[in-house]
mmCIF file of C-alpha atoms in Angstrom:
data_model
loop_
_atom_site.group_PDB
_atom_site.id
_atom_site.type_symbol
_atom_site.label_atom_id
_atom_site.label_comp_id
_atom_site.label_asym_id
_atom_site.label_seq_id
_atom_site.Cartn_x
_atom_site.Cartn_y
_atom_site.Cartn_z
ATOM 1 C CA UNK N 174 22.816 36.133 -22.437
ATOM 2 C CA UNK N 175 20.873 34.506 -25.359
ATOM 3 C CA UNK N 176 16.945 34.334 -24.357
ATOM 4 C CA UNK N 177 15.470 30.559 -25.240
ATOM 5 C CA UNK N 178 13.140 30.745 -28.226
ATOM 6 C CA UNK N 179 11.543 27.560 -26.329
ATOM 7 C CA UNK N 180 10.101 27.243 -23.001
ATOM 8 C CA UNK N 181 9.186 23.358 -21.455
ATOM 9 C CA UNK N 182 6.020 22.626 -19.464
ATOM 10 C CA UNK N 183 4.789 19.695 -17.778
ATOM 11 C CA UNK N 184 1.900 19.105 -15.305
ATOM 12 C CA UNK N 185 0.803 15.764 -13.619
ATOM 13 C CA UNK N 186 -3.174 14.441 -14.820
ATOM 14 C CA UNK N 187 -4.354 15.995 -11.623
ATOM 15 C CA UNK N 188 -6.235 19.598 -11.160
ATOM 16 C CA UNK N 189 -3.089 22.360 -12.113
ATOM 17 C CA UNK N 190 -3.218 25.781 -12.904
ATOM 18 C CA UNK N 191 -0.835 25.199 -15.568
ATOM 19 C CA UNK N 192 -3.067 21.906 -16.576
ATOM 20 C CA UNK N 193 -6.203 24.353 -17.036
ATOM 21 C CA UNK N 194 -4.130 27.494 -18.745
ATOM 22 C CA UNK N 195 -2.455 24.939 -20.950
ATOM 23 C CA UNK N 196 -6.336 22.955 -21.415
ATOM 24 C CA UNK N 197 -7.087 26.721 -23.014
ATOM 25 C CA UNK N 198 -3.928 27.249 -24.492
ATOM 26 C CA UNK N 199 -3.804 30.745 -22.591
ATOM 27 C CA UNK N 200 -0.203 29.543 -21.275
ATOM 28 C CA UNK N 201 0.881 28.954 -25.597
ATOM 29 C CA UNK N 202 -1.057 32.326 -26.234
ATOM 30 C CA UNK N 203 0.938 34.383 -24.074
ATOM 31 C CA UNK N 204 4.100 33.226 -24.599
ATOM 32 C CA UNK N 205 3.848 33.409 -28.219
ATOM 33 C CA UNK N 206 2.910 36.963 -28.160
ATOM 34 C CA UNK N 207 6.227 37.485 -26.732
ATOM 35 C CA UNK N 208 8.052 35.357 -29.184
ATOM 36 C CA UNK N 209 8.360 31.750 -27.508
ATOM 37 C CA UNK N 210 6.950 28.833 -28.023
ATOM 38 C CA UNK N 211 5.999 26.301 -25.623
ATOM 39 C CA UNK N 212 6.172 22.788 -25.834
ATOM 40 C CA UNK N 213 4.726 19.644 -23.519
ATOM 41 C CA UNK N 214 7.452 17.585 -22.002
ATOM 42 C CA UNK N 215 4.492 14.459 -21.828
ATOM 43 C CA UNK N 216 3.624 15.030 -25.724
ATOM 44 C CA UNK N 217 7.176 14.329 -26.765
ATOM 45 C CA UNK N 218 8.162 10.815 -28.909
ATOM 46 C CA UNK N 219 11.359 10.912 -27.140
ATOM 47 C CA UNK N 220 10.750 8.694 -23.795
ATOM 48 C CA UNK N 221 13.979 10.762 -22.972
ATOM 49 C CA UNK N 222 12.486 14.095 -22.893
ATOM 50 C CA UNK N 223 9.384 12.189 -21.248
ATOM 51 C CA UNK N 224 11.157 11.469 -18.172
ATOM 52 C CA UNK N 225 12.082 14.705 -17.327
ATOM 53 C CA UNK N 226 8.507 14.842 -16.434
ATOM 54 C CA UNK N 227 9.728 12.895 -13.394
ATOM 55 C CA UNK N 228 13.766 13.628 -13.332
ATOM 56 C CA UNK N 229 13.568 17.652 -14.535
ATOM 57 C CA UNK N 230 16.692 16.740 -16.881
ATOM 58 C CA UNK N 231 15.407 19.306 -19.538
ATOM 59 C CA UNK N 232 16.354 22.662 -20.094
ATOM 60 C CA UNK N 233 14.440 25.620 -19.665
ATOM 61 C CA UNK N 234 11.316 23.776 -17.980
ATOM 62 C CA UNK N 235 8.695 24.316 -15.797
ATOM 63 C CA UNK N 236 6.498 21.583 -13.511
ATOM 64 C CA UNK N 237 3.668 21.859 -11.773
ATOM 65 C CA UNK N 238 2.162 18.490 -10.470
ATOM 66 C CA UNK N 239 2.353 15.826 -7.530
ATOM 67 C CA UNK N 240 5.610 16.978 -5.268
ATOM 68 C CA UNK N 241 7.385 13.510 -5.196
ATOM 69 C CA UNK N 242 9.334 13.470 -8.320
ATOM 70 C CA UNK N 243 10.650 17.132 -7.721
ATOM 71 C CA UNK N 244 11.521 15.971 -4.228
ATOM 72 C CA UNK N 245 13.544 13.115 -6.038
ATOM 73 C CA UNK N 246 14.880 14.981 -8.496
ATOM 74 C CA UNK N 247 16.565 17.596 -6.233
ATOM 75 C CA UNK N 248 17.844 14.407 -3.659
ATOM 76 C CA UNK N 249 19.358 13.359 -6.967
ATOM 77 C CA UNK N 250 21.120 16.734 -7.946
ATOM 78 C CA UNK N 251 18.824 18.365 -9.857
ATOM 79 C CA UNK N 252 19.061 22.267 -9.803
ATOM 80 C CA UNK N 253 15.660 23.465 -9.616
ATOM 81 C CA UNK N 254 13.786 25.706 -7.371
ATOM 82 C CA UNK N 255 10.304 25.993 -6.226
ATOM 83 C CA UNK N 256 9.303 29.175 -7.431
ATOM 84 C CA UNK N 257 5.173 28.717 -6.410
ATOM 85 C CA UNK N 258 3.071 26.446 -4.819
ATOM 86 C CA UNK N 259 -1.051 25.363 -5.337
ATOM 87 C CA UNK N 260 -2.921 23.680 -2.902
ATOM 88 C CA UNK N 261 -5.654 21.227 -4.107
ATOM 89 C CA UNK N 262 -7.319 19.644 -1.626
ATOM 90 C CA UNK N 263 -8.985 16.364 -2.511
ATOM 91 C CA UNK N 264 -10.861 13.467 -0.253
ATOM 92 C CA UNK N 265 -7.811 10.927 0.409
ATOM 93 C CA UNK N 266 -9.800 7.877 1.282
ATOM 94 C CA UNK N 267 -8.872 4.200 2.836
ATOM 95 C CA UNK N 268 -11.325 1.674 0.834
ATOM 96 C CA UNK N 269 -12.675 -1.748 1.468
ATOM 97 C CA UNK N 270 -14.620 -3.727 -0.591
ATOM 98 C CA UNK N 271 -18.615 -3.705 -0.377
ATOM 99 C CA UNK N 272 -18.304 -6.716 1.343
ATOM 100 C CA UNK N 273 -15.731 -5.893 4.191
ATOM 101 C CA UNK N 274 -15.972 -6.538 8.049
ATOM 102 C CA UNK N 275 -13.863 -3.896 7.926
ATOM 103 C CA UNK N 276 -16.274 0.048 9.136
ATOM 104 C CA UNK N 277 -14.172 2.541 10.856
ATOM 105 C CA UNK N 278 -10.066 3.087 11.162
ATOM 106 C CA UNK N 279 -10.448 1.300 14.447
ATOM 107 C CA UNK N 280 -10.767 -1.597 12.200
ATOM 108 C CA UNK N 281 -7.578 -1.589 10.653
ATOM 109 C CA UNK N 282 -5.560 -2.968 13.587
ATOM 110 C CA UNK N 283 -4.403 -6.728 12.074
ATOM 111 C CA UNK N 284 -5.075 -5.535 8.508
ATOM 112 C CA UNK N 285 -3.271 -6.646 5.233
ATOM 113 C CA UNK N 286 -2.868 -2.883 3.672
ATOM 114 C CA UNK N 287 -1.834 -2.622 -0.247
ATOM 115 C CA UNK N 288 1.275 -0.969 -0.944
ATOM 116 C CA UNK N 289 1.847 -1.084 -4.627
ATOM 117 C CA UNK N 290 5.493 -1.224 -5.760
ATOM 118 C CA UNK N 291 6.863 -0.719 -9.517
ATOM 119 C CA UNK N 292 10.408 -1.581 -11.121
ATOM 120 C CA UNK N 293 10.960 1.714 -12.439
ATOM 121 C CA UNK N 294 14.610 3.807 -12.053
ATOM 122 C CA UNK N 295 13.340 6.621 -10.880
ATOM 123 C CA UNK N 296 11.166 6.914 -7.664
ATOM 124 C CA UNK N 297 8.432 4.776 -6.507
ATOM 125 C CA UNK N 298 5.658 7.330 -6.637
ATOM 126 C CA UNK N 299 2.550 5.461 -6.119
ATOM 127 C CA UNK N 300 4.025 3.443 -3.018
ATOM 128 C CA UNK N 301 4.851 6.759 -1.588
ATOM 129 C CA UNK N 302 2.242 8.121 -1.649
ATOM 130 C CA UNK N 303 -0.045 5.239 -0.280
ATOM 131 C CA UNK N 304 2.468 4.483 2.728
ATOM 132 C CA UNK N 305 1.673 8.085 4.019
ATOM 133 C CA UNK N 306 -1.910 7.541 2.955
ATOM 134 C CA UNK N 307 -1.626 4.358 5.046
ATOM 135 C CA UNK N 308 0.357 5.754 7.678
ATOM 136 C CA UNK N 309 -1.706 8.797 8.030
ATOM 137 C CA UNK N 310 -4.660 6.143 8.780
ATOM 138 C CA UNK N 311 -2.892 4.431 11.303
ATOM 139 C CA UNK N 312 -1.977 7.887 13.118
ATOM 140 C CA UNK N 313 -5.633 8.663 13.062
ATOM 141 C CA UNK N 314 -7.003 5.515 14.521
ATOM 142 C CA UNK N 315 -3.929 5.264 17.084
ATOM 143 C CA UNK N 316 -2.547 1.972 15.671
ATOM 144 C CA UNK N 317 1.151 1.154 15.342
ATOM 145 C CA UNK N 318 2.669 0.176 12.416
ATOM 146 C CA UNK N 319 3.280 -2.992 13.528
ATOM 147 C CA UNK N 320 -0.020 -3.994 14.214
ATOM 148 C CA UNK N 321 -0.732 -3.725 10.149
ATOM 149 C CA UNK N 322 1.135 -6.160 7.377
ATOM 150 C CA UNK N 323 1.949 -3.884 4.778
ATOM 151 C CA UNK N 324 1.740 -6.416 1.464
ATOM 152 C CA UNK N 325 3.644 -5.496 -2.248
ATOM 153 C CA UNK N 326 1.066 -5.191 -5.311
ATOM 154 C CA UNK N 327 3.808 -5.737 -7.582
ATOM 155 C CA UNK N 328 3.758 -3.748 -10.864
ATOM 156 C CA UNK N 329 5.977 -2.620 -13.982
ATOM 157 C CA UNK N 330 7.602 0.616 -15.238
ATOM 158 C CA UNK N 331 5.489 3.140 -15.598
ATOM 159 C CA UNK N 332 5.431 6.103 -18.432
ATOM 160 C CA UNK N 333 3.196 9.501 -19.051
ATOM 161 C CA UNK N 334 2.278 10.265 -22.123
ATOM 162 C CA UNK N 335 -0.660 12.516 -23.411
ATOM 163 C CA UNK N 336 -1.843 10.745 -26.209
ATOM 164 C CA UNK N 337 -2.036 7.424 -24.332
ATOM 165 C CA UNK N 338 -5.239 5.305 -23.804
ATOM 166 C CA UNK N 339 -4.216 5.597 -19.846
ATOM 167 C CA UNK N 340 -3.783 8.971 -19.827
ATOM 168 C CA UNK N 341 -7.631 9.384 -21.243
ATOM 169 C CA UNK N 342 -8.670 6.821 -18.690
ATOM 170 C CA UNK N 343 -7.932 7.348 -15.222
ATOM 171 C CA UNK N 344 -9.303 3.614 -14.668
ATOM 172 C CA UNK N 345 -6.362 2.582 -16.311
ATOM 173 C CA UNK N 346 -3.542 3.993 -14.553
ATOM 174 C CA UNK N 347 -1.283 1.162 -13.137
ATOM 175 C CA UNK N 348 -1.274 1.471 -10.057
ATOM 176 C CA UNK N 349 -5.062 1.916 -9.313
ATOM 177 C CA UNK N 350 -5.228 -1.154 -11.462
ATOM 178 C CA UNK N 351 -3.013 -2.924 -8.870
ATOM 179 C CA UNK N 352 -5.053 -1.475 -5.914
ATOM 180 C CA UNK N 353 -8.376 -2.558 -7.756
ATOM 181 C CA UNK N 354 -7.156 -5.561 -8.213
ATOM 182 C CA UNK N 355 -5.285 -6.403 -4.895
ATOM 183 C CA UNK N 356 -9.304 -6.041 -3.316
ATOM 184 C CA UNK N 357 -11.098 -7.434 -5.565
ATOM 185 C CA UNK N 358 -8.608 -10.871 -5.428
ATOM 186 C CA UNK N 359 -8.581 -10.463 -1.867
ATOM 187 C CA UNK N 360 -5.027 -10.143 -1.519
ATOM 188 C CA UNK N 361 -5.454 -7.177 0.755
ATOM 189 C CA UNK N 362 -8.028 -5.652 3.237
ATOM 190 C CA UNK N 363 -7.970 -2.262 2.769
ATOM 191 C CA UNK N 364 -5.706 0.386 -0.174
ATOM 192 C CA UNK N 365 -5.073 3.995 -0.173
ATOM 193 C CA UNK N 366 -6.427 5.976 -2.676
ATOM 194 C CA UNK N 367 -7.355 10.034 -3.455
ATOM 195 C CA UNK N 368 -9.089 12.535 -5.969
ATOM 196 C CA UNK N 369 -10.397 11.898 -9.062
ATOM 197 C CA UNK N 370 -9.015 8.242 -8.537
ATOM 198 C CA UNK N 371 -10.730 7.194 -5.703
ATOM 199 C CA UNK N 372 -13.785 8.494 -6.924
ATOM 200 C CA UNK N 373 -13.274 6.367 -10.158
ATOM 201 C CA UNK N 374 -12.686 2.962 -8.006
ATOM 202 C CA UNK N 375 -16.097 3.942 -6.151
ATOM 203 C CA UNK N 376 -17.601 3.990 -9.377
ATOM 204 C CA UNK N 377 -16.515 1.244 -11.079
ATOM 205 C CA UNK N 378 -15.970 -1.182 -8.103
ATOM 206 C CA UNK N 379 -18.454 -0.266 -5.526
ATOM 207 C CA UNK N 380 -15.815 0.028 -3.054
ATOM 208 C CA UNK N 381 -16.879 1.228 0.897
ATOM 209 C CA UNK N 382 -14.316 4.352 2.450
ATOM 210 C CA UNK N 383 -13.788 4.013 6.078
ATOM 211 C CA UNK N 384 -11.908 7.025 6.258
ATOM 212 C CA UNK N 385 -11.140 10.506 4.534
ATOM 213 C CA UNK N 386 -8.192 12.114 5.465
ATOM 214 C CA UNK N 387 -9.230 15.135 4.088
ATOM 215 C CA UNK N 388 -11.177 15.543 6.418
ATOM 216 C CA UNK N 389 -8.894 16.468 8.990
ATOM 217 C CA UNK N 390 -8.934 19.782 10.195
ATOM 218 C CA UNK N 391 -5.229 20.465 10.465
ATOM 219 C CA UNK N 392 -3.734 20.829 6.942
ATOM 220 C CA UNK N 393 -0.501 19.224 7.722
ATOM 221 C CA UNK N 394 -2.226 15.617 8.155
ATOM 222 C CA UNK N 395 -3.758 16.145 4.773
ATOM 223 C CA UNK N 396 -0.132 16.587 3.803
ATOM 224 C CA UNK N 397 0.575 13.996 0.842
ATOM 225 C CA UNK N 398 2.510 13.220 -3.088
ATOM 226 C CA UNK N 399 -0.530 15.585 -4.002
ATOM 227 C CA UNK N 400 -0.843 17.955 -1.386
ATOM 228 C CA UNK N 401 0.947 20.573 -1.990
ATOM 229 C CA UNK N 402 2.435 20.806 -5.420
ATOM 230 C CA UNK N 403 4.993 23.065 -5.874
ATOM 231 C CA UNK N 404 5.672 24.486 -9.687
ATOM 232 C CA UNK N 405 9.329 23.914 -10.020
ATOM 233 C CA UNK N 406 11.890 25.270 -12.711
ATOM 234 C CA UNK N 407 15.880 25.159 -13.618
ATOM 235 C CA UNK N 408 17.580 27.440 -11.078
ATOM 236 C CA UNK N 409 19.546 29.168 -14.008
ATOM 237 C CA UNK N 410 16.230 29.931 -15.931
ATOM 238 C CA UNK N 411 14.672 31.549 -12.635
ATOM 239 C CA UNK N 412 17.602 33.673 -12.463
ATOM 240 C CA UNK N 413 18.738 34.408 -15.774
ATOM 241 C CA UNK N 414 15.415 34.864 -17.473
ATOM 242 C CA UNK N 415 13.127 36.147 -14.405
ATOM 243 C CA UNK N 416 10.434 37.415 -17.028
ATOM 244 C CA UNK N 417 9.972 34.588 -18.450
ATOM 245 C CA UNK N 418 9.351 32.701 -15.569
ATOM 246 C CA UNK N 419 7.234 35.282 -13.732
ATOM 247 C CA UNK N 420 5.310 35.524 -17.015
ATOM 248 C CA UNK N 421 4.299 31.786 -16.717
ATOM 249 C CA UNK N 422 3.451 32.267 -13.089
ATOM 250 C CA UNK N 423 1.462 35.577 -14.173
ATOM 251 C CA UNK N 424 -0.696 33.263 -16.331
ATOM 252 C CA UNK N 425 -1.221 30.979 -13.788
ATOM 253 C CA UNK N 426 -2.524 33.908 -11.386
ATOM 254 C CA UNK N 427 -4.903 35.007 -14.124
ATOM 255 C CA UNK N 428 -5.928 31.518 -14.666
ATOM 256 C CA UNK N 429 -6.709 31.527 -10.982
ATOM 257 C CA UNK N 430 -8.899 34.596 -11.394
ATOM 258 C CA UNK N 431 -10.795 33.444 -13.555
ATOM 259 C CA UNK N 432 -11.329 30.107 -12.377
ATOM 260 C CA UNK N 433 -12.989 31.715 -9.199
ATOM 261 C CA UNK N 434 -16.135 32.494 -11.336
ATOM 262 C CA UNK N 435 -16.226 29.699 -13.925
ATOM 263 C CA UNK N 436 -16.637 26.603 -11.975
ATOM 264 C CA UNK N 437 -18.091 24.138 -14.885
ATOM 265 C CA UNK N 438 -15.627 24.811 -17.353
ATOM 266 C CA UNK N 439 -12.812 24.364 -14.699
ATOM 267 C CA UNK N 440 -14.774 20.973 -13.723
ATOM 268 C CA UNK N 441 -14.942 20.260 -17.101
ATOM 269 C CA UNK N 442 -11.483 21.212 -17.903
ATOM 270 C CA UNK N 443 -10.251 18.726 -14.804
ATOM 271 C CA UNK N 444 -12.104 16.053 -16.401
ATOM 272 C CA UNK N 445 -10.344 16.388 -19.617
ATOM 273 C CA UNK N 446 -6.503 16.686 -17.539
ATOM 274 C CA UNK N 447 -7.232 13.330 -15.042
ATOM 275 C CA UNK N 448 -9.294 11.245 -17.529
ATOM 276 C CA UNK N 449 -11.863 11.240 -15.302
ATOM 277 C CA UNK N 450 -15.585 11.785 -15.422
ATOM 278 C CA UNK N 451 -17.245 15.317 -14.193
ATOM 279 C CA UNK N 452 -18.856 13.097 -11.390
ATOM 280 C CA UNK N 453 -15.907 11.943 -9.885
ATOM 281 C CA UNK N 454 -13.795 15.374 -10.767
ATOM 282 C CA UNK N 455 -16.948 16.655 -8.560
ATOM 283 C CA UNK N 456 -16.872 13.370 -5.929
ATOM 284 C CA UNK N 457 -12.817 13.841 -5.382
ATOM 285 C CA UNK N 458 -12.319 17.439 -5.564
ATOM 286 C CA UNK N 459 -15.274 19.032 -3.943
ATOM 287 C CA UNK N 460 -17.790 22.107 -5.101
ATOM 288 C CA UNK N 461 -15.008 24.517 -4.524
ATOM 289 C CA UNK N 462 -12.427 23.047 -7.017
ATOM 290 C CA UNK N 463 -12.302 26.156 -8.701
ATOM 291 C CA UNK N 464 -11.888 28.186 -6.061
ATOM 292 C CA UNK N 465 -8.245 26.180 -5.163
ATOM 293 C CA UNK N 466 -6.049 27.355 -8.025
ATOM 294 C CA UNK N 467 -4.014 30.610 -6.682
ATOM 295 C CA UNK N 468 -0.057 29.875 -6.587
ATOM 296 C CA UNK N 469 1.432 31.011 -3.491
ATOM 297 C CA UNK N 470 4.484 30.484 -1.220
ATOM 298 C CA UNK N 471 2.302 30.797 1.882
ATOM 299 C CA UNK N 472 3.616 29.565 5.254
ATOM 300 C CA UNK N 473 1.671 26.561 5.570
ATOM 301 C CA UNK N 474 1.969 25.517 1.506
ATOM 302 C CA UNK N 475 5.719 25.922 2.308
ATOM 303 C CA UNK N 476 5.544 24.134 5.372
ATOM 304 C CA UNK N 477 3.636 21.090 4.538
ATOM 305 C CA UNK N 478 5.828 20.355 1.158
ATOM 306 C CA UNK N 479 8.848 20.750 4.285
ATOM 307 C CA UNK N 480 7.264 18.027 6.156
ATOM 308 C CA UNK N 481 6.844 15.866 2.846
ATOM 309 C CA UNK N 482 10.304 15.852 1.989
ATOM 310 C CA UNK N 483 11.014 15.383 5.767
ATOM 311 C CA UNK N 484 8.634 11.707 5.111
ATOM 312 C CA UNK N 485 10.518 10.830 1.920
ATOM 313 C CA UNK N 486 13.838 11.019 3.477
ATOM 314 C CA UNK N 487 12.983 9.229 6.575
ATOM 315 C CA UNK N 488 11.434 6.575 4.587
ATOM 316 C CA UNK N 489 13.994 6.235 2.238
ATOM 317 C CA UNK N 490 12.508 7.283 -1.208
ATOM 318 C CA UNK N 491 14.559 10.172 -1.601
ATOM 319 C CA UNK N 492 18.436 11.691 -0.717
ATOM 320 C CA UNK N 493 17.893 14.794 1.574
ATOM 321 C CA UNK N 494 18.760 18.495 0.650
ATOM 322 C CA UNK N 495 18.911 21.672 1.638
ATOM 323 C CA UNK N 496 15.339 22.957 1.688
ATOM 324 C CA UNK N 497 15.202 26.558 2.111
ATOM 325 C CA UNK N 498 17.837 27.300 -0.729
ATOM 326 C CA UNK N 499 15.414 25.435 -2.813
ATOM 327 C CA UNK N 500 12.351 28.057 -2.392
ATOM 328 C CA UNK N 501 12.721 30.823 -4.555
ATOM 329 C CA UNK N 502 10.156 33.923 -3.811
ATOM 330 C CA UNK N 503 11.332 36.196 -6.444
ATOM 331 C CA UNK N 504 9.916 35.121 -9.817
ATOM 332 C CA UNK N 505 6.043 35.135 -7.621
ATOM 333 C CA UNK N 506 6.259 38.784 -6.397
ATOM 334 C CA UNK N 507 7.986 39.559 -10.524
ATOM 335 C CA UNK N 508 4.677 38.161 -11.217
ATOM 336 C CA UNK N 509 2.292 39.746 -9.450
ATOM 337 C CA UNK N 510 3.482 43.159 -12.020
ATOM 338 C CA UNK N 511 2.738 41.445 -14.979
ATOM 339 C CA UNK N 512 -0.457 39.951 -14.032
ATOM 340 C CA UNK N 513 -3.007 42.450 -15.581
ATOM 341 C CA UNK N 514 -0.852 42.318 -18.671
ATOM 342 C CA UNK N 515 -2.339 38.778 -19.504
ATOM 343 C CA UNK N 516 -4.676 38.328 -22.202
ATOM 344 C CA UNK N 517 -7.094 35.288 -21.705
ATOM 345 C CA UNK N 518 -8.928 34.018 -24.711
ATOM 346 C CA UNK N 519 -12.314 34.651 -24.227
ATOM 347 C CA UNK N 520 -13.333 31.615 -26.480
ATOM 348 C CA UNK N 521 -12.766 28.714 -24.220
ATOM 349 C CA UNK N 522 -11.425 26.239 -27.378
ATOM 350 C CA UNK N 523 -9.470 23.314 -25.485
ATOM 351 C CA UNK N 524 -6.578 22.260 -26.373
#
């Protein structure tokens, strides 16, 4: 069977181990030094190839990012598998303006709660991910659902490309601007946001959380698009090319090494993926950011992406599948031989 001379990668403008071995080009490095070169599904001028991003329609392509759109994309037919997970956690916080009556999650009961919603033809991403935001919330402070009016920031299509002004500016990602907005016109009382993002409406806005959900202990409430993300690639390249997809996973464990003892460069590395500042990269991931990068298919990673797809079916975003057949554990233990055969470049030059 003929080997691909080109491999596909795409991550999601949040913290990745792919985002900081690509940010280093220690993911092109080692590939090359086998022969294959390694392209950016975002950095292509075909909107086509830019939508596998979300759909996984390209060959020979790995993801690594928020877990909605794989979810989607395997509801839809698409034959991937989830060969490794990462775990970021990040404060997911309810905001209200400076200005609010609104202090604790108590408060919420009668609320008008944001939910944005795009015209795009693939999934709704944003909205899914606030609704469990939201509903999380309303779990937390025991308040039904119907006790809230969930209200429709209405936005357009949406599109990821790396060399766009909104992927350098996490301000201007669509659907904070519709949250941002929705407060600060006083269209709604309260939004969901997380990470880097949240952070960045604190600091621009002045807006007042009333609740992290990251701050619950157990993991599966923290359970959202961006917790876990599973690193997804085409069934037939998992099992007709295993070295070449534990080799990208190897990188990824090496990046994760390293990343233990080199916290400002992956800080500043995080900034440079989300389009965020180093404040808010610190703000919306924590001090131990760098500590978070190890791929695994641990019980509770696995678990918790289970109970996401479990939300998106029952709330209609996505068609259901069969979830087990979709984990694949073989390319990760492949991996964990190859791992010390990684060369890292030692000069940090970005991307």
């Amino acid at each position: 069977m003929t080997e691909p001379t080109t491999i596909w990668y795409t991550r999601c403008p949040v913290p990745t181990t792919s985002g900081i071995a690509q940010h280093f080009r220690w993911l092109h490095g080692e590939f090359a030094r086998h022969g294959l070169a390694l392209e950016s599904i975002r950095a292509a001028q075909d909107k086509a190839v830019r939508l596998s991003h979300f759909d996984h329609s390209h060959e020979n392509q790995f993801r690594e990012g928020g877990n909605v759109p794989p979810l989607w994309a395997k509801g839809e037919g698409r034959d991937t598998v989830v060969v490794g997970i990462t775990w970021v956690d990040e404060e997911q916080l309810i905001l209200v303006r400076e200005d609010s009556p609104l202090h604790t999650v108590a408060d919420l009961r009668g609320a008008r709660l944001g939910l944005p919603k795009h015209d795009s033809q693939i999934v709704d991403i944003g909205r899914a991910e606030d609704l469990r935001g939201l509903l999380t919330a309303l779990k937390i402070g025991g308040i039904g659902r119907d006790e809230v009016t969930f209200v429709d920031l209405h936005g357009g299509d949406f599109d990821l490309r790396e060399d766009s002004a909104a992927e350098r500016d996490v301000g201007a990602s669509p659907k904070l601007r519709l949250n941002a907005q929705g407060l600060l016109e006083g269209k709604v009382d309260a939004v969901y946001a997380k990470g880097a993002f949240s952070a960045t409406l604190i600091e621009r806005h002045g807006f007042r959380p009333i609740l992290d959900i990251n701050e619950q202990k157990d993991p599966l409430l923290r359970v959202n698009a961006g917790t876990p993300r599973p690193i997804t690639v085409n069934r037939d390249l998992a099992q007709n090319h295993p070295q070449i997809v534990a080799r990208y996973l190897a990188v990824l464990q090496k990046t994760a090494q390293w990343a233990r003892t080199h916290h400002d460069e992956v800080v500043q590395a995080i900034a440079a993926e989300t389009g965020a500042t180093q404040a808010a990269v610190e703000r919306g991931f924590g001090p131990h950011v760098h500590e978070r990068f190890t791929v695994t298919l641990s019980d509770i990673s696995v678990a918790g992406l289970r109970a996401q797809k479990d939300y998106l079916v029952a709330e209609g975003f996505i068609q259901d599948f069969d979830f087990d057949s979709w984990i694949d554990p073989a390319p990760l233990r492949l991996a964990e031989t190859l791992v010390e055969q990684v060369q890292l470049s030692a000069d940090l030059q970005p991307a």
